[in-house]
Short mmCIF file of C-alpha atoms and ligand atoms in Angstrom, two decimals:
data_model
loop_
_atom_site.label_atom_id
_atom_site.label_comp_id
_atom_site.label_asym_id
_atom_site.label_seq_id
_atom_site.Cartn_x
_atom_site.Cartn_y
_atom_site.Cartn_z
CA MET A 1083 -19.06 2.93 25.88
CA ASN A 1084 -17.74 0.27 28.22
CA SER A 1085 -20.95 -0.10 30.15
CA PRO A 1086 -23.01 -3.27 29.76
CA GLY A 1087 -25.58 -3.11 27.02
CA THR A 1088 -23.53 -0.99 24.61
CA PRO A 1089 -25.97 -0.08 21.84
CA THR A 1090 -25.52 -1.99 18.60
CA GLN A 1091 -24.98 1.24 16.71
CA ASP A 1092 -21.90 1.94 18.85
CA LEU A 1093 -20.49 -1.57 18.66
CA VAL A 1094 -20.09 -1.43 14.89
CA ARG A 1095 -18.20 1.84 15.20
CA LEU A 1096 -15.58 0.45 17.59
CA THR A 1097 -12.16 -0.50 16.29
CA ALA A 1098 -11.01 -4.11 16.42
CA ALA A 1099 -8.70 -3.25 19.34
CA GLN A 1100 -11.61 -1.67 21.24
CA LEU A 1101 -13.92 -4.60 20.47
CA ALA A 1102 -11.32 -7.03 21.79
CA GLN A 1103 -11.08 -4.94 24.95
CA VAL A 1104 -14.81 -4.74 25.69
CA MET A 1105 -15.12 -8.49 25.13
CA ILE A 1106 -12.19 -9.26 27.44
CA ALA A 1107 -13.77 -6.99 30.07
CA LYS A 1108 -16.98 -9.07 29.50
CA ASP A 1109 -18.94 -5.88 28.85
CA VAL A 1110 -20.28 -7.50 25.72
CA SER A 1111 -20.20 -11.04 24.40
CA ALA A 1112 -18.75 -12.14 21.08
CA VAL A 1113 -22.26 -13.17 20.05
CA GLU A 1114 -23.50 -9.61 20.64
CA VAL A 1115 -20.62 -8.21 18.62
CA VAL A 1116 -21.35 -10.54 15.70
CA GLN A 1117 -25.09 -9.84 15.91
CA ALA A 1118 -24.42 -6.10 15.80
CA HIS A 1119 -22.40 -6.47 12.60
CA LEU A 1120 -24.91 -8.83 10.98
CA GLY A 1121 -27.61 -6.28 11.80
CA ARG A 1122 -25.57 -3.54 10.21
CA ILE A 1123 -25.07 -5.68 7.08
CA ASP A 1124 -28.85 -6.22 6.99
CA GLY A 1125 -29.31 -2.47 7.15
CA VAL A 1126 -26.81 -1.21 4.59
CA ASP A 1127 -25.58 -3.94 2.30
CA GLU A 1128 -28.49 -3.71 -0.07
CA ALA A 1129 -27.19 -0.21 -0.79
CA LEU A 1130 -23.45 -1.00 -0.71
CA HIS A 1131 -23.27 -4.56 -2.07
CA ALA A 1132 -19.98 -5.20 -0.28
CA PHE A 1133 -20.79 -8.88 0.32
CA LEU A 1134 -21.20 -11.67 -2.22
CA ALA A 1135 -21.91 -14.34 0.39
CA ARG A 1136 -22.84 -14.21 4.05
CA ASN A 1137 -21.85 -16.63 6.77
CA ASP A 1138 -24.26 -15.69 9.56
CA GLU A 1139 -24.53 -19.14 11.12
CA GLY A 1140 -20.79 -19.82 10.90
CA ALA A 1141 -19.93 -16.44 12.42
CA LEU A 1142 -22.38 -16.91 15.29
CA ALA A 1143 -21.07 -20.43 15.94
CA THR A 1144 -17.50 -19.11 16.25
CA ALA A 1145 -18.73 -16.33 18.54
CA ARG A 1146 -20.51 -18.82 20.79
CA GLU A 1147 -17.29 -20.87 21.03
CA VAL A 1148 -15.37 -17.74 22.02
CA ASP A 1149 -17.90 -16.85 24.72
CA ALA A 1150 -17.85 -20.39 26.09
CA ALA A 1151 -14.04 -20.54 26.08
CA ARG A 1152 -13.86 -17.17 27.79
CA ALA A 1153 -16.35 -18.27 30.42
CA ARG A 1154 -14.10 -21.28 31.11
CA GLY A 1155 -11.20 -18.88 31.60
CA GLU A 1156 -9.24 -20.13 28.58
CA GLU A 1157 -6.53 -17.94 27.17
CA LEU A 1158 -7.59 -16.65 23.75
CA SER A 1159 -5.81 -14.91 20.88
CA PRO A 1160 -5.85 -11.08 20.97
CA LEU A 1161 -8.51 -10.82 18.24
CA ALA A 1162 -10.71 -13.73 19.37
CA GLY A 1163 -14.34 -12.87 18.74
CA VAL A 1164 -13.57 -9.87 16.51
CA PRO A 1165 -15.51 -10.38 13.27
CA ILE A 1166 -13.89 -10.16 9.85
CA ALA A 1167 -14.87 -10.00 6.18
CA VAL A 1168 -12.84 -12.02 3.66
CA LYS A 1169 -12.27 -11.07 0.03
CA ASP A 1170 -13.82 -13.68 -2.22
CA VAL A 1171 -10.37 -14.55 -3.61
CA ALA A 1172 -9.60 -16.76 -0.57
CA CYS A 1173 -10.89 -20.33 -0.42
CA THR A 1174 -13.24 -20.98 2.49
CA ALA A 1175 -14.18 -24.61 3.14
CA GLY A 1176 -17.94 -25.01 2.92
CA LEU A 1177 -18.55 -21.38 1.94
CA VAL A 1178 -19.06 -20.35 -1.68
CA THR A 1179 -15.99 -18.75 -3.31
CA THR A 1180 -16.17 -17.16 -6.77
CA ALA A 1181 -13.35 -14.59 -7.15
CA GLY A 1182 -16.09 -12.35 -8.58
CA SER A 1183 -16.39 -14.61 -11.64
CA ARG A 1184 -19.32 -16.34 -13.25
CA ILE A 1185 -17.05 -19.28 -14.07
CA LEU A 1186 -16.91 -20.11 -10.34
CA GLN A 1187 -20.54 -19.30 -9.55
CA GLY A 1188 -21.70 -21.51 -6.68
CA TRP A 1189 -18.32 -23.20 -6.22
CA ILE A 1190 -17.73 -24.43 -2.67
CA PRO A 1191 -14.05 -25.08 -1.93
CA PRO A 1192 -13.19 -28.33 -0.13
CA TYR A 1193 -10.44 -26.64 1.89
CA ASP A 1194 -9.44 -23.37 3.60
CA ALA A 1195 -6.74 -20.98 2.40
CA THR A 1196 -3.98 -20.76 5.00
CA VAL A 1197 -4.99 -17.19 5.83
CA VAL A 1198 -8.56 -18.37 6.49
CA ARG A 1199 -7.30 -21.26 8.62
CA ARG A 1200 -5.34 -18.74 10.70
CA LEU A 1201 -8.45 -16.61 11.21
CA ARG A 1202 -10.32 -19.70 12.37
CA GLU A 1203 -7.48 -20.69 14.70
CA ALA A 1204 -7.58 -17.17 16.17
CA ARG A 1205 -11.36 -17.72 16.55
CA MET A 1206 -12.32 -14.71 14.51
CA PRO A 1207 -15.92 -14.99 13.24
CA ILE A 1208 -16.02 -14.79 9.43
CA LEU A 1209 -18.99 -12.61 8.44
CA GLY A 1210 -18.88 -13.44 4.74
CA LYS A 1211 -17.09 -13.03 1.43
CA THR A 1212 -16.59 -9.63 -0.13
CA ASN A 1213 -17.11 -8.44 -3.70
CA MET A 1214 -14.19 -7.90 -6.04
CA ASP A 1215 -13.29 -7.32 -9.66
CA GLU A 1216 -13.33 -10.66 -11.50
CA PHE A 1217 -10.13 -12.55 -10.61
CA ALA A 1218 -8.89 -9.29 -9.01
CA MET A 1219 -8.48 -7.54 -12.36
CA GLY A 1220 -9.53 -3.93 -11.95
CA SER A 1221 -9.46 -0.77 -9.87
CA SER A 1222 -13.16 -0.16 -9.28
CA THR A 1223 -14.98 -3.45 -8.48
CA GLU A 1224 -17.12 -2.77 -11.56
CA HIS A 1225 -15.66 -5.87 -13.24
CA SER A 1226 -17.38 -8.19 -10.74
CA ALA A 1227 -19.75 -10.58 -12.52
CA TYR A 1228 -22.17 -9.89 -9.66
CA GLY A 1229 -22.50 -6.12 -10.05
CA PRO A 1230 -20.49 -3.27 -8.54
CA THR A 1231 -19.95 -2.32 -4.91
CA ARG A 1232 -20.69 1.27 -3.92
CA ASN A 1233 -18.50 3.63 -1.93
CA PRO A 1234 -20.05 4.46 1.48
CA TRP A 1235 -18.84 8.07 1.13
CA ASP A 1236 -20.98 8.53 -1.97
CA THR A 1237 -22.97 5.58 -3.27
CA SER A 1238 -22.79 6.80 -6.87
CA ARG A 1239 -19.02 6.26 -6.79
CA ILE A 1240 -16.65 3.29 -6.93
CA PRO A 1241 -15.01 1.95 -3.75
CA GLY A 1242 -11.76 1.20 -5.58
CA GLY A 1243 -10.65 -2.21 -6.70
CA SER A 1244 -10.15 -4.97 -7.00
CA GLY A 1245 -10.89 -5.25 -3.27
CA GLY A 1246 -13.73 -2.72 -3.22
CA GLY A 1247 -15.98 -5.06 -1.24
CA SER A 1248 -13.57 -5.35 1.67
CA ALA A 1249 -12.91 -1.59 1.73
CA ALA A 1250 -16.62 -0.69 1.53
CA ALA A 1251 -17.42 -3.19 4.32
CA LEU A 1252 -14.94 -1.33 6.55
CA ALA A 1253 -16.02 2.21 5.63
CA GLY A 1254 -19.69 1.17 5.85
CA PHE A 1255 -19.11 -0.21 9.39
CA GLU A 1256 -20.19 -3.69 8.31
CA ALA A 1257 -16.91 -5.21 9.56
CA PRO A 1258 -14.02 -3.86 11.67
CA LEU A 1259 -11.44 -5.95 9.79
CA ALA A 1260 -11.09 -7.43 6.32
CA ILE A 1261 -8.76 -9.53 4.20
CA GLY A 1262 -7.57 -8.20 0.85
CA SER A 1263 -5.22 -9.21 -1.94
CA ASP A 1264 -2.83 -6.87 -3.72
CA THR A 1265 -1.27 -7.70 -7.09
CA GLY A 1266 -0.89 -4.13 -8.31
CA GLY A 1267 -2.66 -2.08 -5.64
CA SER A 1268 -5.94 -3.85 -4.87
CA ILE A 1269 -5.55 -3.37 -1.11
CA ARG A 1270 -3.98 0.10 -1.10
CA GLN A 1271 -6.07 1.87 -3.74
CA PRO A 1272 -9.46 0.83 -2.29
CA ALA A 1273 -8.17 1.87 1.15
CA ALA A 1274 -7.24 5.29 -0.26
CA VAL A 1275 -10.60 6.00 -1.90
CA THR A 1276 -12.66 4.81 1.09
CA GLY A 1277 -10.68 6.51 3.86
CA THR A 1278 -9.50 3.21 5.36
CA VAL A 1279 -6.11 1.55 5.95
CA GLY A 1280 -4.60 -1.36 4.03
CA THR A 1281 -1.24 -3.09 3.79
CA LYS A 1282 0.42 -5.07 1.06
CA PRO A 1283 3.02 -6.99 3.08
CA THR A 1284 6.45 -7.96 1.73
CA TYR A 1285 6.07 -10.58 -1.02
CA GLY A 1286 5.97 -13.94 0.74
CA GLY A 1287 5.08 -12.39 4.11
CA VAL A 1288 1.60 -13.96 4.12
CA SER A 1289 0.86 -17.37 2.65
CA ARG A 1290 -0.85 -17.53 -0.75
CA TYR A 1291 -1.94 -21.13 -0.26
CA GLY A 1292 -5.62 -21.40 -1.18
CA ILE A 1293 -5.76 -17.95 -2.76
CA ILE A 1294 -7.23 -17.93 -6.27
CA ALA A 1295 -4.20 -16.93 -8.33
CA LEU A 1296 -4.04 -13.84 -10.53
CA ALA A 1297 -0.30 -13.30 -11.13
CA SER A 1298 1.68 -15.50 -8.77
CA SER A 1299 4.90 -13.47 -8.71
CA LEU A 1300 2.97 -10.31 -7.75
CA ASP A 1301 0.03 -11.55 -5.62
CA GLN A 1302 0.13 -10.76 -1.93
CA ILE A 1303 -2.53 -11.23 0.75
CA GLY A 1304 -2.81 -8.51 3.35
CA PRO A 1305 -4.78 -6.90 6.20
CA CYS A 1306 -7.38 -4.11 5.87
CA ALA A 1307 -8.95 -2.09 8.70
CA ARG A 1308 -10.06 1.38 9.77
CA THR A 1309 -6.99 2.14 11.88
CA VAL A 1310 -3.27 1.49 11.56
CA LEU A 1311 -3.17 -0.45 14.85
CA ASP A 1312 -6.04 -2.73 13.79
CA THR A 1313 -4.28 -3.39 10.49
CA ALA A 1314 -1.13 -4.35 12.39
CA LEU A 1315 -3.05 -6.63 14.78
CA LEU A 1316 -4.52 -8.49 11.81
CA HIS A 1317 -1.15 -8.58 10.02
CA GLU A 1318 0.30 -10.51 12.95
CA VAL A 1319 -2.56 -13.04 12.89
CA ILE A 1320 -2.23 -13.86 9.17
CA GLY A 1321 1.52 -13.41 8.60
CA GLY A 1322 4.36 -15.89 8.90
CA TYR A 1323 5.80 -19.03 7.37
CA ASP A 1324 3.62 -21.67 5.77
CA ALA A 1325 5.08 -24.90 4.42
CA LEU A 1326 2.18 -25.11 1.94
CA ASP A 1327 3.42 -22.04 -0.01
CA SER A 1328 6.90 -22.47 -1.47
CA THR A 1329 7.28 -18.70 -1.90
CA CYS A 1330 6.46 -17.96 1.73
CA LEU A 1331 9.28 -16.31 3.68
CA ASP A 1332 10.77 -18.46 6.42
CA ALA A 1333 11.20 -15.52 8.79
CA PRO A 1334 9.36 -14.12 11.80
CA VAL A 1335 6.52 -11.65 11.17
CA PRO A 1336 7.98 -8.12 11.45
CA PRO A 1337 7.04 -6.44 14.79
CA VAL A 1338 4.21 -4.42 13.26
CA VAL A 1339 1.98 -4.07 16.34
CA ALA A 1340 4.81 -2.67 18.45
CA ALA A 1341 5.66 -0.25 15.62
CA ALA A 1342 2.05 0.93 15.33
CA ARG A 1343 1.89 1.53 19.08
CA GLN A 1344 5.18 3.39 19.16
CA ALA A 1345 4.59 5.61 16.10
CA ASP A 1346 7.84 7.49 16.63
CA VAL A 1347 9.26 9.00 13.43
CA ARG A 1348 11.92 11.17 15.06
CA GLY A 1349 15.12 10.89 13.05
CA MET A 1350 13.52 8.75 10.35
CA ARG A 1351 14.51 9.56 6.78
CA VAL A 1352 11.38 9.83 4.63
CA GLY A 1353 11.91 9.99 0.87
CA ILE A 1354 9.48 11.67 -1.50
CA LEU A 1355 9.54 9.59 -4.66
CA ARG A 1356 10.12 12.16 -7.41
CA GLU A 1357 8.62 10.01 -10.20
CA LEU A 1358 5.38 9.70 -8.21
CA ALA A 1359 5.10 13.35 -7.19
CA GLY A 1360 3.64 16.42 -8.81
CA GLU A 1361 2.21 15.84 -12.26
CA GLY A 1362 -1.12 14.24 -12.98
CA TYR A 1363 -2.59 14.32 -9.50
CA GLN A 1364 -5.93 15.83 -8.65
CA PRO A 1365 -5.18 19.17 -6.90
CA GLY A 1366 -6.85 18.14 -3.62
CA VAL A 1367 -4.86 14.89 -3.54
CA GLN A 1368 -1.62 16.82 -3.97
CA GLN A 1369 -2.65 19.39 -1.36
CA ARG A 1370 -3.40 16.78 1.32
CA PHE A 1371 -0.17 14.98 0.47
CA ASP A 1372 1.87 18.18 0.90
CA GLU A 1373 0.17 18.81 4.26
CA ALA A 1374 1.00 15.27 5.41
CA VAL A 1375 4.64 15.84 4.49
CA THR A 1376 4.68 18.98 6.64
CA LEU A 1377 3.13 17.01 9.47
CA LEU A 1378 5.80 14.30 9.26
CA GLN A 1379 8.48 16.95 9.30
CA ALA A 1380 6.94 18.52 12.39
CA ALA A 1381 6.91 15.08 14.03
CA GLY A 1382 10.68 14.89 13.60
CA ALA A 1383 11.14 13.06 10.29
CA GLN A 1384 13.76 14.19 7.85
CA ILE A 1385 12.30 14.71 4.37
CA VAL A 1386 14.51 13.77 1.40
CA ASP A 1387 13.90 13.99 -2.35
CA VAL A 1388 14.58 10.60 -3.99
CA SER A 1389 14.55 9.40 -7.58
CA CYS A 1390 13.76 5.90 -8.87
CA PRO A 1391 13.95 6.60 -12.62
CA HIS A 1392 12.61 3.26 -13.86
CA VAL A 1393 9.44 3.54 -11.80
CA SER A 1394 8.01 5.48 -14.76
CA TYR A 1395 7.98 2.20 -16.74
CA ALA A 1396 6.25 0.17 -14.03
CA VAL A 1397 2.73 0.27 -15.49
CA ALA A 1398 4.00 -0.80 -18.94
CA ALA A 1399 6.02 -3.71 -17.51
CA TYR A 1400 3.18 -4.75 -15.21
CA TYR A 1401 0.67 -4.98 -18.05
CA LEU A 1402 2.91 -7.50 -19.78
CA ILE A 1403 3.92 -9.53 -16.73
CA LEU A 1404 0.46 -9.65 -15.16
CA PRO A 1405 -1.47 -10.80 -18.27
CA SER A 1406 1.24 -13.37 -19.03
CA GLU A 1407 0.98 -14.96 -15.60
CA ALA A 1408 -2.81 -14.54 -15.49
CA SER A 1409 -3.38 -16.23 -18.87
CA SER A 1410 -1.38 -19.17 -17.63
CA ASN A 1411 -3.09 -19.31 -14.20
CA LEU A 1412 -6.57 -19.06 -15.75
CA ALA A 1413 -5.94 -22.01 -18.07
CA ARG A 1414 -7.21 -24.22 -15.24
CA TYR A 1415 -10.80 -23.05 -15.85
CA ASP A 1416 -11.29 -25.59 -18.59
CA ALA A 1417 -14.85 -26.78 -17.84
CA MET A 1418 -13.53 -30.25 -17.08
CA ARG A 1419 -12.53 -30.31 -13.42
CA TYR A 1420 -14.67 -27.79 -11.54
CA GLY A 1421 -16.64 -24.63 -12.07
CA LEU A 1422 -19.00 -23.74 -14.89
CA ARG A 1423 -19.55 -26.07 -17.87
CA VAL A 1424 -21.42 -24.78 -20.90
CA ARG A 1425 -22.40 -26.99 -23.84
CA PRO A 1426 -22.17 -25.08 -27.11
CA ALA A 1427 -25.60 -24.49 -28.61
CA GLY A 1428 -26.55 -26.51 -31.67
CA VAL A 1429 -23.66 -28.98 -31.48
CA ALA A 1430 -24.82 -32.59 -31.03
CA ALA A 1431 -21.55 -34.13 -29.76
CA PRO A 1432 -19.23 -31.26 -28.85
CA SER A 1433 -15.50 -31.87 -28.49
CA ALA A 1434 -13.67 -30.99 -25.27
CA GLU A 1435 -12.26 -27.90 -27.02
CA GLN A 1436 -15.74 -26.76 -28.06
CA VAL A 1437 -17.03 -27.12 -24.48
CA MET A 1438 -13.97 -25.28 -23.18
CA ALA A 1439 -14.44 -22.42 -25.63
CA ALA A 1440 -18.17 -22.09 -24.91
CA THR A 1441 -17.53 -22.19 -21.15
CA ARG A 1442 -14.75 -19.64 -21.16
CA ASP A 1443 -16.77 -17.39 -23.43
CA ALA A 1444 -19.78 -17.48 -21.11
CA GLY A 1445 -17.84 -17.63 -17.84
CA PHE A 1446 -15.25 -14.86 -18.24
CA GLY A 1447 -16.02 -11.15 -18.45
CA ASP A 1448 -14.52 -8.67 -20.93
CA GLU A 1449 -11.58 -7.58 -18.79
CA VAL A 1450 -10.51 -11.16 -18.11
CA LYS A 1451 -10.73 -12.03 -21.81
CA ARG A 1452 -8.73 -8.92 -22.68
CA ARG A 1453 -5.91 -9.94 -20.36
CA VAL A 1454 -5.91 -13.62 -21.38
CA ILE A 1455 -5.51 -12.53 -25.02
CA LEU A 1456 -2.78 -10.00 -24.11
CA GLY A 1457 -0.89 -12.55 -22.03
CA THR A 1458 -1.15 -15.34 -24.58
CA TYR A 1459 0.21 -12.97 -27.20
CA ALA A 1460 3.07 -11.71 -25.02
CA LEU A 1461 4.12 -15.28 -24.23
CA SER A 1462 3.90 -16.59 -27.80
CA SER A 1463 7.18 -17.76 -29.31
CA GLY A 1464 8.57 -15.03 -31.50
CA TYR A 1465 7.22 -12.31 -29.20
CA TYR A 1466 8.35 -13.69 -25.85
CA ASP A 1467 11.73 -11.89 -25.84
CA ALA A 1468 10.35 -8.66 -27.27
CA TYR A 1469 7.61 -8.29 -24.66
CA TYR A 1470 7.72 -10.60 -21.64
CA GLY A 1471 11.53 -10.81 -21.59
CA GLN A 1472 11.88 -7.02 -21.81
CA ALA A 1473 9.30 -6.50 -19.08
CA LEU A 1474 11.25 -8.78 -16.76
CA LYS A 1475 14.37 -6.70 -17.34
CA VAL A 1476 12.48 -3.51 -16.48
CA ARG A 1477 11.22 -5.23 -13.36
CA THR A 1478 14.80 -5.90 -12.27
CA LEU A 1479 15.76 -2.26 -12.91
CA ILE A 1480 12.86 -1.08 -10.75
CA ALA A 1481 13.91 -3.42 -7.93
CA GLN A 1482 17.47 -2.09 -8.19
CA ASP A 1483 16.21 1.51 -8.08
CA PHE A 1484 14.35 0.78 -4.85
CA ALA A 1485 17.37 -0.96 -3.34
CA ALA A 1486 19.47 2.14 -4.09
CA ALA A 1487 16.78 4.47 -2.72
CA PHE A 1488 16.60 2.55 0.55
CA GLU A 1489 20.33 3.17 1.03
CA GLN A 1490 19.41 6.84 1.42
CA VAL A 1491 16.06 6.70 3.21
CA ASP A 1492 14.10 4.47 5.61
CA VAL A 1493 10.76 4.76 3.79
CA LEU A 1494 9.39 6.29 0.59
CA ILE A 1495 6.05 8.10 0.33
CA SER A 1496 3.66 9.17 -2.45
CA PRO A 1497 -0.07 9.69 -2.89
CA THR A 1498 -1.69 6.22 -3.10
CA SER A 1499 -4.07 7.07 -5.94
CA PRO A 1500 -3.79 10.05 -8.31
CA ILE A 1501 -7.51 10.82 -7.96
CA THR A 1502 -10.35 10.32 -5.48
CA ALA A 1503 -13.26 7.90 -6.08
CA PHE A 1504 -14.81 8.40 -9.50
CA GLY A 1505 -18.39 7.75 -10.59
CA ILE A 1506 -19.60 4.21 -11.29
CA GLY A 1507 -19.62 3.71 -15.07
CA GLU A 1508 -17.27 6.63 -15.75
CA LYS A 1509 -14.17 4.69 -16.79
CA ILE A 1510 -15.52 1.25 -17.56
CA ASP A 1511 -15.03 1.70 -21.30
CA ASP A 1512 -11.50 3.06 -20.99
CA PRO A 1513 -9.17 0.27 -19.80
CA LEU A 1514 -6.05 2.41 -20.21
CA ALA A 1515 -7.42 5.18 -17.95
CA MET A 1516 -8.25 2.50 -15.41
CA TYR A 1517 -4.75 0.95 -15.62
CA LEU A 1518 -3.11 4.32 -14.99
CA LEU A 1519 -4.84 4.64 -11.62
CA ASP A 1520 -2.33 2.14 -10.26
CA LEU A 1521 0.80 3.98 -11.31
CA ALA A 1522 1.81 4.61 -7.71
CA THR A 1523 0.94 1.18 -6.31
CA ILE A 1524 2.25 -1.18 -9.02
CA PRO A 1525 6.00 -0.56 -8.48
CA ALA A 1526 5.92 -2.19 -5.01
CA ASN A 1527 4.47 -5.41 -6.41
CA LEU A 1528 7.11 -5.57 -9.13
CA ALA A 1529 9.86 -5.10 -6.52
CA GLY A 1530 8.27 -7.33 -3.85
CA ILE A 1531 8.46 -4.58 -1.22
CA PRO A 1532 5.74 -3.76 1.34
CA GLY A 1533 3.34 -0.79 1.12
CA LEU A 1534 0.59 0.70 3.29
CA SER A 1535 -2.08 3.29 2.53
CA VAL A 1536 -3.29 5.59 5.32
CA PRO A 1537 -6.02 8.27 5.06
CA ILE A 1538 -4.78 11.87 5.00
CA GLY A 1539 -8.04 13.79 4.78
CA LEU A 1540 -10.66 14.77 2.24
CA ALA A 1541 -9.98 16.50 -1.06
CA PRO A 1542 -11.41 20.03 -0.78
CA GLU A 1543 -12.94 19.97 -4.28
CA ASP A 1544 -15.13 16.87 -3.78
CA GLY A 1545 -15.03 16.01 -0.07
CA LEU A 1546 -13.75 12.50 -0.80
CA PRO A 1547 -10.95 10.62 1.02
CA VAL A 1548 -7.30 10.83 0.00
CA GLY A 1549 -4.65 8.24 0.89
CA LEU A 1550 -0.91 8.39 1.38
CA GLN A 1551 1.26 5.42 0.45
CA ILE A 1552 4.31 4.40 2.48
CA LEU A 1553 6.85 1.96 1.01
CA ALA A 1554 9.66 0.19 2.89
CA PRO A 1555 12.40 -2.32 2.06
CA ALA A 1556 11.48 -6.01 1.91
CA MET A 1557 10.94 -7.50 5.37
CA ALA A 1558 10.89 -4.07 7.04
CA ASP A 1559 7.07 -3.90 7.12
CA GLU A 1560 7.16 -2.45 10.64
CA ARG A 1561 8.39 0.88 9.22
CA LEU A 1562 5.10 1.28 7.33
CA TYR A 1563 3.24 1.08 10.62
CA THR A 1564 5.55 3.48 12.45
CA VAL A 1565 5.01 6.17 9.83
CA GLY A 1566 1.33 5.33 9.21
CA ALA A 1567 0.46 5.48 12.90
CA ALA A 1568 2.33 8.78 13.34
CA ILE A 1569 0.37 10.36 10.49
CA GLU A 1570 -2.91 8.95 11.80
CA ARG A 1571 -2.26 10.24 15.34
CA ASP A 1572 -1.20 13.72 14.26
CA LEU A 1573 -4.05 14.11 11.79
CA GLN A 1574 -6.58 13.17 14.49
CA HIS A 1575 -5.46 16.29 16.31
CA VAL A 1576 -5.93 18.37 13.15
CA TRP A 1577 -9.39 16.93 12.49
CA GLY A 1578 -10.41 16.72 16.13
CA GLY A 1579 -11.43 13.05 15.71
CA SER A 1580 -11.56 10.23 13.24
CA LEU A 1581 -12.09 10.88 9.55
CA LEU A 1582 -14.60 8.06 9.50
CA ASP A 1583 -16.95 9.99 11.77
CA ARG A 1584 -17.69 12.08 8.69
CA ILE A 1585 -18.98 9.28 6.47
CA PRO A 1586 -22.55 10.08 5.46
CA ASP A 1587 -25.29 7.71 6.59
CA VAL A 1588 -25.61 4.97 4.03
CA SER A 1589 -28.58 3.18 5.55
CA MET A 1590 -30.69 4.27 2.61
CA PRO A 1591 -33.09 1.79 1.02
CA ALA A 1592 -31.69 0.42 -2.24
CA ALA A 1593 -34.98 1.28 -3.93
CA PHE A 1594 -33.85 4.91 -3.94
CA LEU A 1595 -30.64 4.12 -5.75
CA PRO A 1596 -30.32 3.66 -9.50
CA ASP A 1597 -29.83 0.05 -10.59
CA LEU A 1598 -26.18 -0.08 -11.58
CA ARG A 1599 -25.90 -3.78 -12.27
CA THR A 1600 -26.15 -3.27 -15.99
CA THR A 1601 -23.42 -0.62 -16.31
CA SER A 1602 -20.63 -3.05 -17.08
CA LYS A 1603 -22.46 -4.08 -20.25
CA GLU A 1604 -22.51 -7.73 -21.29
CA SER A 1605 -19.77 -8.59 -18.83
CA ALA A 1606 -21.99 -7.70 -15.86
N1 LIG B 394 -5.86 -2.67 -10.61
C1 LIG B 394 -4.76 -3.57 -10.85
C2 LIG B 394 -5.11 -4.52 -11.96
O1 LIG B 394 -6.13 -4.36 -12.50
C3 LIG B 394 -4.40 -4.27 -9.59
C4 LIG B 394 -5.14 -5.52 -9.35
C5 LIG B 394 -4.78 -6.18 -8.05
O2 LIG B 394 -3.99 -5.67 -7.27
N2 LIG B 394 -5.34 -7.34 -7.86
O3 LIG B 394 -4.38 -5.40 -12.29
#
């Protein structure tokens, strides 16, 4: 593997840590690494549709800079030259950014999000922008205005959402690393259903500057990868204080890489969250979860049963708080300043309001409209206290429950998603069923605490990946990596290798796949 001329096929299967190593050893150049990934995208993305925009020239230019700097003997950042895919929710100067919405079709931001600036400073080639549910609303990536992304494990199924593009790019070996955003689970749930790893850091742990806002008190940017160590390496590149985001924590990035390398759970108290255990899970999800618990116990962790009673109300509170904040954040798409502008048909001299209405009608999909209406209603005077005010109180109770739980245990665990990847089109007409998929991930966003999803095997009934979620107290993100890396290491022994070696070959011509771009009805 380390010999010169590593075949392209092998390069895309290396982890970010391995890629960094072979480049430092000068076995391969950064340009070769980028070319290998661009070639892979050429081969499979017609089938997967993980990318909305590609940045071939930009990625190659960064790679050339890395090779030149390395040749001059300059000291480079640990991930220099390692390519990355960025969720289309992050502004990229000069590169089209849409948040999966028609209202931003073709929009080119004049500036970089802080997270993107940090990737550039670390000289990581940006391969392109990944598909997502419109404005990050969804759990399947079917709400993208540009058509769904497919799951590399089974291309008739969803890759999770809203960050399905980033997760599919990883599982499809199109990129070793990706950026995601998590407002209610959009990093963790896609990781779970694609057999990859993803972290929602502590709220404020990564800057939100230049991220297209969904719900500002819940939104968190985070790292996605195929291994726990890679996720930690990326976490350290993007994390840390940023004066441009007033909610950013002024504290050092938790020592996540050291934790991932150490992976020692001996003596750790691991709580099983009673409200997120047992009922409602697919049998294979529950089975793999129980096995992972046994594994942790064998590795020296102490397993404790913990209750957070108000967690049961998290989904209800979230679907008042999120639409309220989203309806307010999305008011900026007014057809006046940037983005789409539609003139209403048959009106000779339309008013600003008429243009706004026509633009928002044409530019937003069904799910976005649903949430704008919900949020506007919840915030209206007369209903504010009954809905939004109550939801905020529940949010406080959930945060207090977690604080009490973390007096007893170091981390909490649960399955990440109650079910494995479902079929494209299966739940698109049932918003409530879709909302319930996030019952295990939403509580962390409400409480501001960090969470990580790590693969724990395939469900026996359908052969699809299952994820385990780890939660830790705010600013103790390193604990996620300690536990995640221990599970990953011990499961590798059980499986005799990496889970991802079992992904079926997706390099199938798109012509053989059904056209799914019409499944999300008029919103597609
Ligand atoms: N699926 C959740 C929602 O639809 C989470 C979204 C997210 O984390 N961005 O709101």
